[in-house]
């Protein structure tokens, strides 16, 4: 895809795309017509390629995803510009840069814990996350004393949320009320996980005592020929059944 095949209005919009990752995606597609996950990992060193593409989408630029098969048999994602008429100008400014003081307020409120897995991390290891994805709700006007629209997530939980949200049916519908009731927005008070009627618990085992218990669980799960989550659920079910039986 060459510059000449794109409307001038679309090219003007591309010029407003900011951020190093975003510019790399835009310029690579302009030069080659597409960019792949392999390009983003091997040429530019991004370990989470969809995040770089999402940066561009969040600035209102339509990006389409295709699956391509390489000669070695691997299937990878290939990204191209979508319909220029679908540019979302209300997102053209992209994300705002939130000050360190705001991040510290979130860190203090969450007592240094990830909002999803509740693991303890240093402040530098957290990422500020929009409870409602930017792609759905856009950027809320920043107010220093209002942290309700944001939370801190550790890297693994932030990546897990990104994957789940991007594969959610509501990613295309963009119904705000659906996101409001989702686990990824309100992990303590939710009715669904990415529109699925499931319940989820993320556990972190910290310190010698807890990791010792985890090792015992892992050993027992192998003996029971169950995965660790299956073993824990069966174990808890037996305890709850026993306790209820005592009061019958």
CSV table of C-alpha atoms in Angstrom, one decimal:
chain,number,residue,atom,x,y,z
A,1,UNK,CA,0.0,0.0,0.0
A,2,UNK,CA,1.5,3.3,-1.0
A,3,UNK,CA,0.7,6.8,0.2
A,4,UNK,CA,-0.9,7.6,-3.2
A,5,UNK,CA,-3.5,4.9,-2.7
A,6,UNK,CA,-4.8,6.5,0.5
A,7,UNK,CA,-7.0,9.6,0.8
A,8,UNK,CA,-5.2,12.8,1.9
A,9,UNK,CA,-7.6,13.1,4.9
A,10,UNK,CA,-6.5,9.7,6.1
A,11,UNK,CA,-2.8,10.5,5.6
A,12,UNK,CA,-3.3,13.7,7.6
A,13,UNK,CA,-4.9,11.7,10.4
A,14,UNK,CA,-1.9,9.3,10.4
A,15,UNK,CA,0.4,12.3,10.9
A,16,UNK,CA,-1.3,12.9,14.2
A,17,UNK,CA,-0.4,9.5,15.5
A,18,UNK,CA,2.1,9.9,18.3
A,19,UNK,CA,4.2,7.6,20.4
A,20,UNK,CA,7.3,5.5,19.3
A,21,UNK,CA,5.4,2.2,19.0
A,22,UNK,CA,2.5,3.8,17.1
A,23,UNK,CA,4.8,5.6,14.7
A,24,UNK,CA,6.7,2.4,13.9
A,25,UNK,CA,3.5,0.5,13.1
A,26,UNK,CA,2.1,3.3,10.9
A,27,UNK,CA,5.4,3.9,9.0
A,28,UNK,CA,6.0,0.2,8.5
A,29,UNK,CA,2.5,-0.3,7.0
A,30,UNK,CA,2.9,2.8,4.8
A,31,UNK,CA,6.2,1.5,3.4
A,32,UNK,CA,5.3,-2.2,3.1
A,33,UNK,CA,1.5,-2.4,3.1
A,34,UNK,CA,1.3,-4.5,6.3
A,35,UNK,CA,3.2,-5.4,9.4
A,36,UNK,CA,3.3,-8.8,11.2
A,37,UNK,CA,3.8,-10.0,14.7
A,38,UNK,CA,7.2,-11.3,13.6
A,39,UNK,CA,8.2,-7.9,12.3
A,40,UNK,CA,7.2,-6.3,15.6
A,41,UNK,CA,9.1,-8.9,17.6
A,42,UNK,CA,12.2,-9.6,15.5
A,43,UNK,CA,12.8,-6.2,13.8
A,44,UNK,CA,11.6,-3.8,16.5
A,45,UNK,CA,11.9,-5.9,19.7
A,46,UNK,CA,8.3,-5.8,21.0
A,47,UNK,CA,7.5,-8.8,23.0
A,48,UNK,CA,3.8,-8.1,23.0
A,49,UNK,CA,3.0,-7.1,19.3
A,50,UNK,CA,-0.8,-6.7,19.7
A,51,UNK,CA,-0.1,-3.9,22.2
A,52,UNK,CA,1.8,-1.9,19.6
A,53,UNK,CA,-1.0,-2.3,17.1
A,54,UNK,CA,-3.6,-1.5,19.7
A,55,UNK,CA,-1.7,1.8,20.4
A,56,UNK,CA,-2.6,2.8,16.8
A,57,UNK,CA,-6.2,1.7,17.0
A,58,UNK,CA,-6.6,3.7,20.2
A,59,UNK,CA,-5.7,6.8,18.3
A,60,UNK,CA,-8.7,6.3,16.0
A,61,UNK,CA,-6.9,4.5,13.1
A,62,UNK,CA,-8.7,1.4,11.7
A,63,UNK,CA,-6.4,-1.6,11.6
A,64,UNK,CA,-7.5,-5.0,10.2
A,65,UNK,CA,-6.0,-8.3,11.4
A,66,UNK,CA,-5.4,-11.2,9.0
A,67,UNK,CA,-4.0,-14.7,9.7
A,68,UNK,CA,-1.1,-15.7,7.4
A,69,UNK,CA,0.8,-19.0,7.2
A,70,UNK,CA,4.6,-18.9,7.0
A,71,UNK,CA,6.7,-21.4,5.0
A,72,UNK,CA,7.6,-23.1,8.3
A,73,UNK,CA,4.0,-23.8,9.0
A,74,UNK,CA,3.5,-21.2,11.7
A,75,UNK,CA,0.4,-19.0,11.7
A,76,UNK,CA,1.0,-15.3,12.6
A,77,UNK,CA,-1.1,-12.1,12.6
A,78,UNK,CA,-0.7,-9.6,9.8
A,79,UNK,CA,-2.0,-6.0,10.2
A,80,UNK,CA,-3.1,-3.6,7.5
A,81,UNK,CA,-5.0,-0.3,7.5
A,82,UNK,CA,-8.7,-0.7,7.4
A,83,UNK,CA,-11.3,1.4,5.7
A,84,UNK,CA,-10.1,5.1,5.8
A,85,UNK,CA,-13.7,6.2,6.3
A,86,UNK,CA,-13.8,4.5,9.7
A,87,UNK,CA,-11.3,6.8,11.3
A,88,UNK,CA,-12.5,7.8,14.7
A,89,UNK,CA,-11.5,11.4,15.1
A,90,UNK,CA,-12.7,11.6,18.7
A,91,UNK,CA,-9.8,9.3,19.6
A,92,UNK,CA,-7.2,11.2,17.5
A,93,UNK,CA,-5.4,12.6,20.6
A,94,UNK,CA,-4.8,9.1,22.0
A,95,UNK,CA,-4.0,8.5,25.6
A,96,UNK,CA,-3.0,11.3,27.9
A,97,UNK,CA,0.1,10.9,30.0
A,98,UNK,CA,-0.9,10.6,33.6
A,99,UNK,CA,1.5,12.1,36.2
A,100,UNK,CA,3.5,10.1,38.7
A,101,UNK,CA,1.6,11.6,41.5
A,102,UNK,CA,-1.6,10.0,40.1
A,103,UNK,CA,0.1,6.6,39.9
A,104,UNK,CA,1.2,6.9,43.4
A,105,UNK,CA,-2.3,7.7,44.6
A,106,UNK,CA,-3.5,4.4,42.9
A,107,UNK,CA,-0.5,2.6,44.4
A,108,UNK,CA,-1.5,3.8,47.9
A,109,UNK,CA,-5.2,3.0,47.4
A,110,UNK,CA,-4.4,-0.6,46.3
A,111,UNK,CA,-1.7,-1.0,49.0
A,112,UNK,CA,0.9,-2.0,46.5
A,113,UNK,CA,-1.2,-4.9,45.1
A,114,UNK,CA,-2.3,-5.7,41.6
A,115,UNK,CA,-6.1,-5.1,41.2
A,116,UNK,CA,-6.5,-8.5,39.5
A,117,UNK,CA,-4.1,-11.0,41.1
A,118,UNK,CA,-3.5,-9.1,44.4
A,119,UNK,CA,0.2,-9.8,44.1
A,120,UNK,CA,2.6,-7.3,45.7
A,121,UNK,CA,4.8,-5.4,43.3
A,122,UNK,CA,7.1,-2.4,43.3
A,123,UNK,CA,5.4,0.8,41.9
A,124,UNK,CA,7.7,0.7,38.8
A,125,UNK,CA,6.3,-2.7,37.9
A,126,UNK,CA,2.7,-1.5,37.7
A,127,UNK,CA,1.0,-0.1,34.6
A,128,UNK,CA,-2.0,2.3,34.9
A,129,UNK,CA,-5.0,0.6,33.3
A,130,UNK,CA,-8.3,2.0,32.1
A,131,UNK,CA,-11.0,0.0,33.8
A,132,UNK,CA,-13.1,0.5,30.7
A,133,UNK,CA,-10.7,0.0,27.7
A,134,UNK,CA,-9.7,3.2,25.9
A,135,UNK,CA,-10.9,1.6,22.7
A,136,UNK,CA,-14.5,1.5,24.1
A,137,UNK,CA,-14.8,4.6,26.2
A,138,UNK,CA,-12.0,6.9,25.0
A,139,UNK,CA,-10.0,9.0,27.5
A,140,UNK,CA,-11.8,10.2,30.6
A,141,UNK,CA,-11.0,13.8,31.4
A,142,UNK,CA,-8.1,13.7,33.9
A,143,UNK,CA,-9.0,14.8,37.4
A,144,UNK,CA,-6.2,14.5,40.0
A,145,UNK,CA,-8.5,13.4,42.9
A,146,UNK,CA,-10.6,11.0,40.8
A,147,UNK,CA,-8.9,7.6,40.4
A,148,UNK,CA,-12.2,5.6,40.0
A,149,UNK,CA,-11.7,5.1,36.2
A,150,UNK,CA,-8.2,3.6,36.6
A,151,UNK,CA,-6.4,0.8,38.4
A,152,UNK,CA,-2.9,-0.6,38.6
A,153,UNK,CA,-2.1,-3.9,37.0
A,154,UNK,CA,1.1,-6.0,37.0
A,155,UNK,CA,2.5,-6.8,33.5
A,156,UNK,CA,1.1,-10.4,33.2
A,157,UNK,CA,-2.4,-9.3,34.3
A,158,UNK,CA,-2.4,-6.3,32.0
A,159,UNK,CA,-1.5,-8.5,29.1
A,160,UNK,CA,-4.1,-11.1,30.1
A,161,UNK,CA,-6.8,-8.3,30.2
A,162,UNK,CA,-5.6,-7.0,26.8
A,163,UNK,CA,-6.0,-10.4,25.2
A,164,UNK,CA,-9.4,-11.1,26.7
A,165,UNK,CA,-10.8,-7.7,25.8
A,166,UNK,CA,-9.5,-7.8,22.2
A,167,UNK,CA,-11.2,-11.2,21.8
A,168,UNK,CA,-14.5,-10.2,23.5
A,169,UNK,CA,-17.6,-9.8,21.3
A,170,UNK,CA,-18.1,-6.4,22.8
A,171,UNK,CA,-14.8,-5.2,21.3
A,172,UNK,CA,-16.7,-4.6,18.1
A,173,UNK,CA,-20.1,-3.6,19.6
A,174,UNK,CA,-18.5,-1.2,22.0
A,175,UNK,CA,-21.4,-1.2,24.5
A,176,UNK,CA,-20.2,0.7,27.6
A,177,UNK,CA,-22.6,-1.0,30.0
A,178,UNK,CA,-21.2,-4.4,29.1
A,179,UNK,CA,-17.7,-3.3,30.1
A,180,UNK,CA,-18.9,-1.8,33.3
A,181,UNK,CA,-20.1,-5.2,34.6
A,182,UNK,CA,-17.0,-7.1,33.4
A,183,UNK,CA,-14.4,-8.8,35.6
A,184,UNK,CA,-11.7,-6.9,33.9
A,185,UNK,CA,-13.2,-3.6,34.9
A,186,UNK,CA,-14.5,-4.5,38.3
A,187,UNK,CA,-12.7,-7.6,39.6
A,188,UNK,CA,-14.6,-7.6,42.9
A,189,UNK,CA,-18.1,-6.9,41.7
A,190,UNK,CA,-18.8,-8.3,38.2
A,191,UNK,CA,-21.4,-10.3,36.4
A,192,UNK,CA,-19.4,-11.8,33.5
A,193,UNK,CA,-15.9,-12.2,32.1
A,194,UNK,CA,-15.7,-10.8,28.6
A,195,UNK,CA,-19.5,-11.6,28.2
A,196,UNK,CA,-19.1,-15.2,29.4
A,197,UNK,CA,-21.0,-16.4,32.4
A,198,UNK,CA,-18.0,-17.6,34.3
A,199,UNK,CA,-16.3,-16.7,37.6
A,200,UNK,CA,-12.6,-16.2,38.0
A,201,UNK,CA,-10.1,-16.2,40.8
A,202,UNK,CA,-6.4,-15.3,40.3
A,203,UNK,CA,-4.0,-16.4,43.0
A,204,UNK,CA,-0.5,-15.4,43.8
A,205,UNK,CA,1.5,-17.5,46.3
A,206,UNK,CA,4.1,-15.3,48.1
A,207,UNK,CA,6.8,-15.9,50.7
A,208,UNK,CA,8.3,-19.2,51.9
A,209,UNK,CA,5.2,-20.4,53.7
A,210,UNK,CA,2.8,-19.9,50.8
A,211,UNK,CA,5.2,-21.2,48.1
A,212,UNK,CA,5.7,-24.2,50.3
A,213,UNK,CA,2.0,-24.9,50.4
A,214,UNK,CA,1.8,-24.4,46.7
A,215,UNK,CA,4.5,-27.0,46.2
A,216,UNK,CA,2.5,-29.5,48.2
A,217,UNK,CA,-0.6,-28.7,46.2
A,218,UNK,CA,1.4,-29.2,42.9
A,219,UNK,CA,2.7,-32.6,44.1
A,220,UNK,CA,-0.8,-33.7,45.2
A,221,UNK,CA,-2.3,-32.6,41.9
A,222,UNK,CA,0.2,-34.7,40.0
A,223,UNK,CA,-0.7,-37.7,42.2
A,224,UNK,CA,-4.4,-37.0,41.5
A,225,UNK,CA,-3.7,-36.7,37.8
A,226,UNK,CA,-5.4,-33.2,37.8
A,227,UNK,CA,-4.2,-29.8,36.8
A,228,UNK,CA,-3.5,-27.5,39.8
A,229,UNK,CA,-6.8,-25.4,39.2
A,230,UNK,CA,-8.8,-28.6,38.9
A,231,UNK,CA,-7.3,-30.0,42.1
A,232,UNK,CA,-7.9,-26.8,44.1
A,233,UNK,CA,-11.5,-26.6,43.0
A,234,UNK,CA,-12.1,-30.3,43.9
A,235,UNK,CA,-10.4,-29.8,47.2
A,236,UNK,CA,-12.5,-26.7,48.1
A,237,UNK,CA,-15.7,-28.5,46.9
A,238,UNK,CA,-15.0,-31.4,49.3
A,239,UNK,CA,-14.4,-29.0,52.2
A,240,UNK,CA,-17.6,-27.0,51.5
A,241,UNK,CA,-19.6,-30.2,51.2
A,242,UNK,CA,-18.2,-31.6,54.4
A,243,UNK,CA,-18.9,-28.3,56.3
A,244,UNK,CA,-22.5,-28.1,55.0
A,245,UNK,CA,-23.0,-31.7,55.9
A,246,UNK,CA,-22.1,-31.0,59.6
A,247,UNK,CA,-25.1,-28.6,59.8
A,248,UNK,CA,-27.7,-30.8,58.1
